[in-house]
XYZ file of C-alpha atoms in Angstrom:
740
model
C -33.803 10.571 7.436
C -33.659 13.447 5.567
C -34.934 12.914 1.714
C -32.896 12.667 -0.736
C -34.512 13.143 -4.170
C -33.157 11.219 -6.799
C -35.176 13.552 -9.714
C -34.867 14.813 -13.804
C -35.732 18.016 -12.222
C -33.664 20.470 -10.788
C -35.896 22.839 -8.381
C -36.622 26.369 -8.851
C -34.268 27.303 -5.508
C -31.220 26.378 -7.769
C -31.582 29.840 -9.036
C -29.051 31.848 -7.926
C -29.803 35.036 -6.278
C -27.670 37.888 -8.619
C -26.213 41.032 -7.588
C -28.454 43.433 -9.111
C -27.214 46.773 -7.447
C -23.690 48.477 -8.025
C -20.522 48.682 -5.678
C -21.233 52.361 -5.236
C -21.184 56.469 -7.597
C -18.806 55.669 -9.565
C -17.006 52.433 -8.865
C -17.694 48.925 -11.008
C -21.571 47.691 -11.635
C -22.540 43.844 -11.601
C -21.822 42.457 -15.602
C -25.680 42.656 -17.137
C -24.841 38.820 -18.390
C -25.244 37.605 -14.523
C -27.370 40.702 -13.413
C -29.916 38.341 -15.270
C -30.504 34.858 -14.403
C -29.880 32.310 -16.175
C -33.165 30.722 -17.224
C -31.848 27.464 -17.739
C -30.707 27.171 -14.193
C -34.303 28.272 -13.637
C -36.027 25.240 -15.486
C -36.186 21.693 -15.583
C -33.006 19.494 -15.905
C -33.940 16.908 -18.257
C -31.297 14.615 -17.026
C -28.549 14.306 -14.474
C -25.369 15.460 -15.785
C -21.860 13.235 -15.541
C -19.092 14.155 -14.504
C -15.846 12.114 -14.733
C -14.903 9.811 -12.865
C -13.174 10.629 -9.112
C -14.106 13.985 -9.312
C -15.612 16.581 -6.430
C -17.312 20.057 -6.876
C -14.294 21.675 -5.849
C -15.680 25.880 -5.139
C -18.794 27.527 -4.205
C -20.852 26.726 -7.527
C -22.517 29.655 -9.635
C -25.219 30.660 -11.392
C -25.004 28.745 -14.293
C -22.565 25.977 -12.893
C -19.646 24.817 -11.361
C -16.103 23.482 -11.373
C -14.987 19.724 -10.117
C -11.292 18.612 -9.654
C -10.031 15.293 -9.804
C -9.663 14.490 -5.931
C -8.014 11.448 -6.846
C -4.850 13.384 -7.568
C -5.229 12.990 -11.052
C -5.082 16.463 -13.021
C -8.443 16.722 -14.203
C -10.155 20.627 -13.953
C -13.295 21.133 -15.191
C -16.564 23.100 -15.461
C -19.971 21.327 -15.463
C -23.409 22.981 -16.912
C -26.772 23.318 -15.112
C -28.107 23.752 -18.672
C -27.349 21.041 -20.652
C -24.776 18.867 -17.845
C -22.241 18.947 -20.177
C -18.545 19.041 -18.533
C -15.422 20.657 -19.605
C -12.567 21.750 -19.533
C -10.989 25.362 -19.609
C -8.445 26.495 -22.047
C -5.809 27.221 -19.183
C -5.129 25.425 -15.955
C -6.526 27.807 -13.580
C -4.725 30.154 -10.304
C -7.912 30.784 -8.394
C -11.672 29.836 -9.635
C -15.287 29.448 -7.888
C -18.655 29.654 -9.528
C -18.973 30.228 -13.329
C -15.523 32.033 -12.908
C -11.502 31.529 -13.177
C -7.835 33.286 -13.520
C -5.145 31.730 -15.236
C -1.556 32.442 -14.241
C -1.363 35.235 -16.630
C -4.227 37.177 -15.136
C -7.300 36.569 -17.900
C -10.491 36.081 -15.743
C -13.076 33.712 -17.665
C -16.573 32.721 -17.966
C -16.985 29.684 -18.318
C -20.809 30.392 -18.562
C -20.119 33.219 -21.151
C -16.821 32.922 -22.457
C -17.080 36.062 -21.951
C -12.904 37.098 -21.552
C -11.175 40.320 -19.553
C -7.862 41.153 -18.267
C -7.199 42.061 -14.327
C -5.035 45.545 -14.429
C -1.199 44.608 -13.706
C -0.853 45.921 -10.771
C -3.612 43.684 -9.486
C -2.377 40.634 -10.693
C -2.114 38.919 -7.590
C -5.413 36.554 -7.526
C -6.820 35.728 -3.901
C -9.837 34.938 -4.407
C -13.282 34.412 -5.944
C -17.197 34.705 -4.573
C -19.911 35.830 -6.652
C -19.624 37.752 -9.803
C -15.944 39.451 -8.533
C -12.898 38.161 -8.494
C -10.732 39.505 -5.913
C -7.082 40.587 -5.915
C -4.284 42.163 -3.128
C -2.513 44.541 -3.813
C 0.344 46.415 -1.074
C 0.971 49.878 -1.264
C 4.278 50.084 -2.175
C 3.931 47.343 -5.455
C 8.026 48.311 -6.213
C 9.303 46.703 -2.794
C 6.048 44.931 -1.823
C 6.240 46.098 1.332
C 3.793 48.362 3.519
C -0.171 47.639 3.614
C -2.332 45.584 1.330
C -5.584 46.545 0.238
C -8.253 44.073 -1.340
C -9.684 44.503 -4.674
C -12.816 43.090 -6.222
C -13.258 43.618 -10.118
C -15.479 42.683 -12.783
C -14.557 43.023 -16.473
C -15.731 47.488 -15.984
C -13.735 48.056 -13.141
C -12.289 47.437 -9.804
C -12.855 48.699 -6.399
C -11.307 48.761 -3.293
C -12.752 46.664 -0.318
C -13.415 48.491 2.935
C -13.923 47.349 6.390
C -10.832 45.113 7.246
C -8.389 45.712 10.090
C -5.795 47.387 9.807
C -2.550 45.160 9.494
C -4.696 42.663 7.818
C -2.713 40.356 5.345
C -2.932 37.042 3.419
C -6.342 37.202 2.556
C -7.816 34.472 0.936
C -11.478 34.800 -0.891
C -13.945 32.188 -0.816
C -17.800 32.689 -2.034
C -19.684 32.718 1.227
C -23.452 33.693 0.913
C -25.886 35.173 -2.707
C -25.047 38.600 -0.434
C -21.375 38.410 0.677
C -17.965 36.438 0.246
C -15.816 35.459 2.756
C -12.071 36.480 3.149
C -9.876 35.174 5.391
C -6.877 36.387 6.414
C -3.917 37.430 9.070
C -4.297 40.223 11.285
C -1.626 42.081 13.071
C -0.807 39.613 15.626
C -0.748 36.948 13.539
C -4.047 35.814 14.747
C -6.546 33.611 12.008
C -9.436 36.176 11.221
C -12.211 35.682 8.675
C -14.581 38.295 7.475
C -17.427 38.678 5.741
C -17.496 41.155 2.419
C -20.675 42.573 1.491
C -20.938 42.540 -2.352
C -23.292 45.270 -2.611
C -21.387 47.600 -0.797
C -17.669 46.432 -1.016
C -17.274 46.432 2.657
C -16.252 44.275 5.041
C -19.065 43.859 7.921
C -18.283 41.311 10.061
C -15.029 40.090 11.213
C -14.819 36.492 13.776
C -11.930 35.428 14.472
C -11.311 31.914 15.115
C -8.939 28.930 15.581
C -5.692 28.311 12.887
C -7.208 24.887 11.925
C -10.816 24.280 11.329
C -14.100 25.375 8.489
C -15.713 28.405 8.852
C -18.667 29.196 6.631
C -21.773 31.190 7.306
C -24.991 31.920 5.906
C -27.832 34.616 5.708
C -28.395 34.928 9.513
C -25.461 32.821 11.337
C -21.843 31.807 11.146
C -20.016 28.355 12.092
C -16.412 26.974 12.573
C -15.113 24.261 13.645
C -12.878 24.291 16.574
C -11.340 21.047 19.181
C -11.702 21.319 22.875
C -9.195 20.313 25.666
C -10.547 16.841 25.134
C -9.709 16.093 20.954
C -12.929 16.527 20.219
C -14.297 18.485 17.921
C -17.373 21.215 17.655
C -18.917 23.553 15.566
C -19.695 26.588 16.961
C -22.604 28.552 15.710
C -22.977 32.495 16.368
C -26.334 34.278 15.093
C -24.777 37.105 13.135
C -27.402 40.408 14.633
C -27.704 39.173 18.121
C -23.888 37.352 19.015
C -25.241 34.551 20.283
C -23.325 31.679 20.368
C -23.807 27.936 20.673
C -21.948 25.034 20.041
C -22.758 21.504 19.015
C -21.155 18.422 19.347
C -19.535 16.814 15.601
C -19.131 13.573 17.756
C -16.551 11.254 16.917
C -15.066 13.046 13.465
C -11.589 13.869 12.630
C -9.484 16.921 11.819
C -10.773 17.042 8.215
C -14.572 17.744 8.437
C -16.550 20.595 6.768
C -19.718 22.784 7.944
C -21.993 24.277 6.300
C -25.060 26.183 7.104
C -29.538 26.501 5.896
C -31.709 27.243 7.420
C -31.803 26.859 11.014
C -29.614 23.673 10.260
C -26.157 22.838 10.588
C -24.468 20.622 8.158
C -21.003 17.912 8.797
C -19.235 16.055 7.750
C -15.880 13.857 7.257
C -14.005 13.999 4.646
C -12.353 10.207 4.156
C -8.086 9.995 3.201
C -6.392 7.534 1.090
C -5.152 6.160 4.486
C -4.823 6.120 7.211
C -8.561 6.100 7.990
C -10.275 5.309 11.338
C -13.135 3.353 11.134
C -14.815 4.214 14.598
C -15.017 8.168 13.063
C -18.054 9.224 11.231
C -17.730 10.489 7.913
C -21.893 10.961 7.538
C -23.203 13.762 5.843
C -25.643 14.531 8.661
C -28.408 17.549 9.533
C -28.946 19.324 12.897
C -31.642 21.777 14.246
C -30.440 24.294 15.220
C -33.968 25.158 16.549
C -34.018 21.879 18.583
C -30.534 21.096 20.394
C -32.183 18.041 21.900
C -32.753 16.473 18.602
C -30.290 14.206 17.527
C -28.817 14.719 13.838
C -29.970 13.026 10.886
C -27.803 11.444 8.081
C -28.450 13.342 4.384
C -25.605 10.891 2.603
C -23.841 8.221 3.476
C -20.600 9.877 3.038
C -18.719 13.292 1.250
C -15.727 14.504 -0.369
C -16.516 18.129 -0.232
C -19.166 21.748 0.591
C -19.499 24.657 -0.583
C -22.158 27.135 -1.320
C -24.065 28.390 -4.500
C -24.667 31.562 -5.779
C -28.300 30.508 -4.370
C -29.148 29.776 -0.927
C -28.659 26.161 -1.479
C -25.358 23.817 -1.053
C -23.339 22.183 -3.045
C -21.855 18.672 -2.244
C -19.841 16.007 -3.614
C -20.900 12.431 -2.031
C -22.858 10.022 -1.918
C -25.044 7.624 -1.072
C -26.259 3.983 -0.936
C -28.432 2.914 -3.797
C -28.016 6.769 -6.229
C -24.383 6.742 -6.013
C -21.324 9.188 -6.141
C -21.291 12.377 -7.566
C -22.657 15.854 -6.705
C -25.808 16.157 -4.150
C -27.517 19.880 -3.820
C -28.953 20.447 -0.453
C -32.257 22.642 -0.815
C -34.434 23.121 2.460
C -38.025 21.841 1.540
C -40.959 23.105 1.755
C -41.154 21.976 5.630
C -37.656 24.287 6.486
C -35.956 20.855 6.470
C -32.886 20.074 4.152
C -33.469 17.671 0.921
C -30.727 16.008 -1.217
C -31.040 16.263 -5.238
C -28.722 14.267 -6.860
C -28.214 16.007 -9.634
C -24.624 15.214 -10.688
C -22.780 11.747 -11.148
C -19.857 10.956 -11.572
C -20.482 7.274 -12.704
C -19.286 4.570 -9.611
C -22.033 3.715 -6.976
C -20.725 4.398 -2.837
C -21.095 1.116 -1.948
C -17.831 -0.613 -2.611
C -17.246 -1.804 -6.430
C -14.858 -2.895 -8.644
C -14.592 -0.535 -11.223
C -12.283 -3.387 -13.853
C -11.560 -6.455 -13.925
C -8.834 -7.837 -10.867
C -5.305 -9.096 -11.578
C -5.406 -12.102 -9.400
C -3.320 -15.905 -9.723
C -4.707 -17.780 -10.999
C -3.836 -21.610 -12.759
C -0.308 -22.854 -11.391
C 2.157 -20.373 -10.559
C 5.959 -21.164 -11.499
C 8.317 -19.627 -9.505
C 11.248 -20.846 -11.090
C 10.140 -17.708 -12.990
C 8.590 -15.014 -11.259
C 8.078 -14.708 -7.481
C 5.838 -11.707 -7.505
C 2.045 -12.657 -6.500
C 0.464 -9.376 -7.615
C -3.659 -9.431 -5.725
C -4.929 -6.123 -7.084
C -8.320 -4.930 -7.424
C -9.650 -1.364 -9.076
C -12.164 0.238 -6.595
C -14.063 3.157 -6.612
C -12.887 4.327 -3.216
C -9.682 5.085 -1.592
C -10.878 4.857 1.683
C -11.587 1.018 2.032
C -10.091 -1.808 4.006
C -8.795 -4.714 1.879
C -8.050 -7.327 3.498
C -6.640 -10.403 1.724
C -6.528 -14.103 3.715
C -4.567 -16.970 1.658
C -4.954 -20.369 2.234
C -1.887 -23.350 2.146
C -4.664 -26.642 1.067
C -2.094 -28.912 2.237
C -1.172 -27.350 5.653
C -3.898 -24.948 6.689
C -0.886 -22.518 7.017
C -2.927 -18.848 6.585
C -2.014 -15.529 5.480
C -3.019 -12.643 5.810
C -2.351 -8.917 4.128
C -4.844 -5.794 5.135
C -4.689 -2.458 3.348
C -6.530 -0.019 5.148
C -6.809 2.560 1.796
C -4.989 3.272 -0.672
C -1.475 4.752 -0.460
C 0.336 5.494 -3.524
C 3.011 4.512 -2.170
C 3.048 1.573 -1.620
C 3.876 1.559 -5.332
C 1.094 1.202 -7.676
C 0.036 3.491 -10.775
C -1.557 6.259 -10.318
C -3.132 5.770 -13.464
C -7.550 5.856 -11.886
C -9.327 6.267 -14.588
C -9.733 1.826 -13.514
C -10.141 2.246 -10.111
C -8.160 2.441 -6.978
C -5.197 0.005 -7.211
C -6.083 -1.709 -4.050
C -4.722 -5.329 -2.422
C -1.284 -7.262 -1.670
C 1.692 -7.537 -3.861
C 4.107 -10.343 -2.180
C 7.855 -10.603 -3.661
C 8.389 -14.174 -3.006
C 6.924 -14.269 0.604
C 4.322 -13.518 3.076
C 3.736 -11.933 5.776
C 1.165 -12.223 8.571
C 1.265 -15.968 9.121
C -1.474 -17.962 10.894
C -1.930 -14.394 12.814
C 0.667 -13.760 13.620
C 3.952 -10.876 12.008
C 6.110 -14.103 11.013
C 7.292 -13.346 7.241
C 7.496 -16.553 5.352
C 8.453 -17.821 1.659
C 4.932 -19.693 -0.160
C 4.795 -23.283 0.092
C 4.727 -25.270 -3.333
C 0.908 -26.591 -4.049
C -2.743 -25.533 -3.894
C -4.237 -22.183 -2.427
C -7.651 -20.868 -1.750
C -7.936 -17.030 -1.770
C -10.624 -14.498 0.187
C -10.566 -11.213 -0.332
C -13.070 -9.116 1.490
C -13.413 -5.049 0.518
C -15.392 -2.915 3.454
C -15.935 0.251 3.285
C -14.053 2.827 6.243
C -16.748 4.568 6.147
C -19.043 2.425 6.113
C -20.739 2.647 2.819
C -22.922 -0.520 2.071
C -22.249 -4.008 2.017
C -18.913 -5.150 2.015
C -17.655 -6.912 -1.245
C -15.980 -10.305 -1.335
C -14.370 -12.212 -4.165
C -12.626 -15.847 -3.512
C -10.043 -18.022 -5.887
C -8.009 -20.549 -5.898
C -4.032 -21.365 -7.676
C -1.439 -23.859 -7.803
C 2.018 -22.784 -6.394
C 5.311 -25.010 -7.703
C 8.876 -24.421 -8.247
C 12.053 -27.141 -8.371
C 12.220 -28.746 -4.981
C 15.573 -28.055 -3.243
C 18.389 -29.906 -1.228
C 17.721 -28.006 2.241
C 13.932 -27.029 1.791
C 12.713 -29.222 4.112
C 9.372 -27.066 4.700
C 8.686 -26.698 0.929
C 8.025 -23.404 0.801
C 11.085 -22.375 -1.339
C 13.680 -20.976 1.086
C 16.907 -22.794 2.304
C 16.936 -24.528 5.517
C 19.122 -25.477 7.770
C 19.551 -28.250 10.584
C 21.059 -28.494 14.179
C 21.376 -30.715 16.880
C 21.982 -30.129 19.757
C 23.900 -32.049 22.974
C 20.718 -33.020 24.243
C 19.926 -34.789 20.441
C 17.416 -32.192 19.893
C 16.905 -31.504 15.840
C 15.722 -28.175 14.868
C 15.094 -26.707 11.715
C 16.063 -22.857 11.033
C 15.747 -20.606 7.915
C 16.064 -16.846 6.761
C 13.993 -15.077 3.704
C 17.505 -12.871 2.312
C 17.530 -10.856 -0.777
C 20.555 -10.452 -2.204
C 24.225 -10.314 0.263
C 22.584 -7.701 2.705
C 19.106 -8.293 2.914
C 17.567 -10.527 5.485
C 13.981 -11.438 7.176
C 14.895 -13.425 10.327
C 12.422 -16.852 10.910
C 12.064 -18.520 13.497
C 13.531 -22.251 14.184
C 11.515 -24.882 14.150
C 12.036 -27.874 17.190
C 12.314 -31.245 15.007
C 12.184 -33.632 17.743
C 14.210 -35.211 19.946
C 16.238 -38.561 20.179
C 19.104 -38.037 17.774
C 21.748 -38.396 19.419
C 22.247 -41.919 17.897
C 23.924 -40.853 15.076
C 26.848 -39.620 14.801
C 26.168 -37.990 10.947
C 23.379 -36.661 9.702
C 23.742 -35.637 5.745
C 20.895 -33.292 4.491
C 20.762 -35.111 0.287
C 18.254 -34.090 -1.219
C 14.922 -35.797 -2.837
C 16.569 -39.195 -3.284
C 14.034 -41.549 -3.071
C 10.836 -40.674 -5.659
C 8.498 -37.679 -3.281
C 8.645 -34.274 -3.754
C 10.443 -33.147 -1.080
C 13.613 -32.590 0.005
C 15.745 -36.541 2.379
C 18.098 -36.592 4.822
C 20.203 -40.155 5.894
C 21.646 -41.023 9.433
C 24.470 -42.801 10.286
C 24.085 -44.661 13.749
C 27.023 -45.575 15.243
C 26.653 -49.212 14.713
C 27.265 -48.083 11.418
C 23.934 -48.442 9.869
C 22.478 -45.742 7.858
C 18.922 -44.417 7.370
C 16.619 -42.732 5.304
C 14.620 -40.026 6.246
C 11.951 -39.301 4.200
C 10.675 -34.787 3.957
C 7.032 -35.014 5.126
C 7.396 -31.065 3.105
C 5.924 -29.797 6.706
C 9.664 -29.534 8.054
C 9.494 -32.472 9.299
C 10.147 -36.248 8.161
C 8.450 -39.674 8.131
C 9.328 -43.284 9.666
C 12.996 -43.980 9.349
C 13.792 -46.793 6.534
C 17.145 -48.334 6.867
C 19.625 -48.401 3.935
C 22.410 -51.318 5.331
C 24.706 -51.504 7.199
C 28.991 -51.213 6.605
C 28.930 -47.580 6.953
C 30.720 -46.901 9.233
C 33.598 -47.685 7.302
C 33.525 -43.563 5.374
C 35.381 -40.833 6.739
C 33.308 -38.285 5.066
C 29.944 -38.624 3.731
C 27.816 -35.751 1.634
C 24.961 -35.387 -0.600
C 23.291 -32.829 -2.774
C 24.828 -32.753 -6.442
C 23.660 -34.847 -9.266
C 26.696 -35.918 -10.627
C 25.622 -38.855 -12.437
C 22.863 -36.181 -14.505
C 19.719 -38.259 -14.286
C 18.446 -34.879 -12.027
C 18.339 -37.230 -8.587
C 21.371 -35.954 -6.341
C 23.377 -39.077 -5.623
C 25.512 -39.798 -2.210
C 29.363 -39.836 -2.197
C 31.019 -41.232 0.489
C 35.285 -41.208 1.589
C 36.764 -44.300 3.611
C 39.681 -44.756 5.753
C 41.992 -45.572 2.750
C 41.244 -42.516 0.962
C 39.185 -44.027 -1.800
C 36.158 -42.182 -2.975
C 32.907 -44.124 -3.643
C 29.836 -42.549 -5.186
C 26.610 -44.394 -4.468
C 24.010 -43.068 -7.478
C 20.608 -43.010 -6.270
C 17.425 -44.778 -7.746
C 14.497 -42.752 -6.399
C 13.204 -45.337 -4.394
C 12.367 -45.036 -0.904
C 13.400 -49.113 -0.108
C 16.601 -49.295 -1.934
C 17.806 -45.482 -2.698
C 21.193 -46.452 -4.217
C 22.509 -48.618 -6.500
C 25.816 -50.388 -5.420
C 28.944 -48.327 -5.355
C 31.511 -46.874 -7.796
C 34.760 -46.591 -7.283
C 36.237 -42.825 -8.201
C 39.535 -42.334 -7.385
C 41.860 -42.484 -4.671
C 44.033 -40.197 -2.230
C 40.823 -38.951 -0.707
C 41.980 -38.551 2.522
C 44.053 -35.440 2.490
C 40.569 -34.360 2.773
C 38.077 -33.268 6.135
C 35.312 -32.514 4.904
C 33.713 -33.510 1.660
C 30.481 -30.864 0.711
C 27.708 -31.382 -2.347
C 27.201 -27.813 -3.931
C 25.044 -28.575 -6.907
C 26.045 -26.430 -10.125
C 28.162 -23.839 -9.042
C 30.704 -23.189 -11.779
C 28.700 -22.592 -14.967
C 28.677 -26.994 -15.710
C 25.267 -28.718 -16.307
C 25.369 -31.000 -13.348
C 26.562 -30.717 -9.513
C 30.211 -30.510 -8.782
C 31.908 -31.416 -5.154
C 33.640 -29.179 -2.555
C 36.292 -30.235 -0.455
C 38.970 -28.989 2.390
C 42.409 -29.846 3.222
C 43.682 -30.319 6.498
C 45.518 -27.368 6.019
C 42.283 -25.366 5.164
C 42.403 -25.030 2.095
C 38.705 -24.911 0.443
C 38.900 -27.086 -3.559
C 36.470 -27.631 -6.152
C 35.514 -30.584 -8.560
C 34.133 -29.908 -11.354
C 31.407 -32.492 -12.675
C 31.359 -33.925 -15.249
C 28.068 -35.525 -15.807
C 28.867 -39.037 -15.848
C 29.969 -40.061 -12.417
C 33.585 -38.406 -12.532
C 35.320 -34.858 -11.868
C 37.445 -32.911 -13.431
C 40.912 -31.594 -11.716
C 40.468 -29.356 -8.355
C 40.436 -25.911 -9.115
C 41.920 -24.309 -5.015
C 39.174 -21.791 -3.955
C 40.821 -20.510 -0.998
C 42.291 -20.918 2.615
C 41.173 -19.904 6.404
C 38.228 -22.423 5.928
C 39.826 -24.441 8.859
C 37.756 -21.965 10.846
C 34.729 -23.677 9.923
C 33.401 -26.284 11.804
C 30.344 -27.161 8.833
C 30.266 -26.441 5.237
C 26.903 -27.097 3.934
C 26.191 -26.529 0.243
C 22.892 -24.136 0.180
C 21.468 -24.616 -2.581
C 20.308 -20.696 -3.529
C 20.238 -19.138 -0.200
C 19.731 -15.616 -1.310
C 17.584 -15.749 -4.618
C 20.175 -15.012 -7.295
C 19.957 -17.867 -9.200
C 23.582 -19.089 -8.370
C 23.690 -21.938 -5.424
C 25.666 -20.819 -2.487
C 27.815 -21.797 0.751
C 26.949 -21.725 4.275
C 29.967 -22.824 6.826
C 29.705 -22.997 10.658
C 32.158 -20.843 12.794
C 31.810 -23.108 16.155
C 34.223 -19.632 17.508
C 31.430 -16.855 16.981
C 28.332 -19.247 17.078
C 27.334 -17.872 13.964
C 26.812 -19.044 10.326
C 27.681 -17.588 7.489
C 27.784 -17.360 3.655
C 29.515 -17.091 0.999
C 27.593 -16.093 -2.162
C 28.319 -17.591 -5.326
C 29.179 -16.462 -9.017
C 28.743 -19.281 -11.252
C 31.991 -18.750 -12.324
C 34.669 -21.238 -12.791
C 37.494 -20.261 -11.752
C 36.024 -17.990 -8.713
C 32.443 -19.544 -8.209
C 32.356 -17.798 -5.273
C 32.391 -14.355 -2.853
C 34.431 -15.045 -0.269
C 33.530 -11.601 1.652
C 32.130 -13.324 3.811
C 28.039 -12.773 5.124
C 26.804 -12.961 8.156
C 23.502 -14.538 8.511
C 20.708 -15.587 11.773
C 21.123 -19.218 10.731
C 21.243 -21.118 14.306
C 22.425 -17.638 16.116
C 23.757 -17.852 19.120
C 22.770 -21.134 20.069
C 24.988 -24.388 21.356
C 25.107 -27.832 18.326
C 27.414 -30.153 18.111
C 26.027 -30.714 14.214
C 25.255 -29.270 10.975
C 23.727 -30.859 7.483
């Protein structure tokens, strides 16, 4: 590997080669302040300079310092001095900058090293770049109409000069630093093709012009020029041309993406691909590597582990923003050593290591997360690089179910804030649902109970080892009547003609947003029952239960196991064939446990208060009233009308739906008419809060369409539901003979 010097001294090669010649008779001269070498830049630098976090060298370096900007997307723009390592911000944001100069939007040119300032002529105010001590402007010959041949001018405080040697029809100029003697000018020719020219800064003449691809980097040294092009297969290569002979060779850059920077120093070509916020491909090579042009058979050697920018400085060296594992991120200067090989010296740090690291404390779930209050799971690590893959894997301890999130690079559109001063926020945020379940793309609502998590943050440019973190937390929420797998989402049971019982759920947020979840097969043999009713937790466990009546009239209890299924059945008692309707799921007595109501064949309604015991789940029945034979379906809904206790729906034989508001003592108020047209539904199911808006809802199964609809709860006393139904995916298009 080529050497990297982490020193406290800056090499003498950092001294700018300063022009001491004039642009010609009657033209401007190189300012005296720049013509003399900046002594401090040649002397020993006592400490590595400290740049602001997330800044990179953003222009060719000058004799006294270099400009940096916030590559993370912030507004910071500053200049770092070689003399004292201080980074200072200009008084105004620049239109153009380079070396030690910048041009503000009012046409003022400022020298950051000396504080000197001058104004560009009013007719030459359109700056197009900076090279060496000169500011370049473009001017159309007909300045009134803005048409005609465009000319290029170079300016100092002493005056201006016309740049000659450009081909006829040249336009759309952009100038930047190239070598100590030459600036680089990009322009379009008369045919609209991209060209790159070398401007001799001493004579003010364009001496060489190269036609190059529209995209790709162009660079120059005292002996060569080079640019990047893409061949027919899509591979990137550098074309290197010897300037005095025109000899041409190509260098295969290997697996790099299109944003690749190149530079020339001595007999070496340097190249490195610039990382992006997202869309990174870890199969590509993002290191700064050097190819020996005198020995093209030799393999490239690494200089840095990562690179963000490559620029020449006022001498014959290079300024590189990048990083080396074990040294850190910042500005590196590349010079030729005594052996003719390039070596990198660390000249300015930005306070971040090159390997993946946290810059501030993480935000992760811990302790107990109460999902009755929030459904936001936030896993956020403030990392030093946005080109990082963050993998978070959660494991539900009781079931072993895993949830996985993979974030390849930072995307601000994902919703994180843009305050990068503490690092780039990386990691998933789950709003009431987890994705990528057990290696599939399924979406689930999180189970209650204990979780462990592991985070792995890997550099997508291969810079250093992965960062790993781990932890645990517990999820809790109030058990729900129709939640058989203990994940907070509503589950609807359905039995087919063969006796197989299945559960289906979907994740819904509001009336129109739904994510379908796959059905779960609970088991067969359920054809022996003529009635299956969801009751909620009536037997003391933490999960929803159900009861089933067999054809002999024996009632059985199935306790939920929290995994979507049920434990073995427990006999409740016989004689239940006397009831036409049975309904559970509402707490009518105010003790916190759901109760059961049953209407017998004579129309008498009975209350079975739950006990919380699996061996005897109900107290002795209590008569509520008579005349209930007019109804062909009863549905417990929980609180749907604003009172504290559970309510009861009753549908009459004309299809009109009525509500009985629970008083909390096992009795009801007078009925309230909800609406007609409910006769089309074979089952009405009090689902609980299906759409996650905090109000209980109603599911309705329509055999004619083989679809399940939901009516959103309002919480209002006399209009408890929005009667505009919404279709769901629950058991869609299946053939079932019983729902609960």
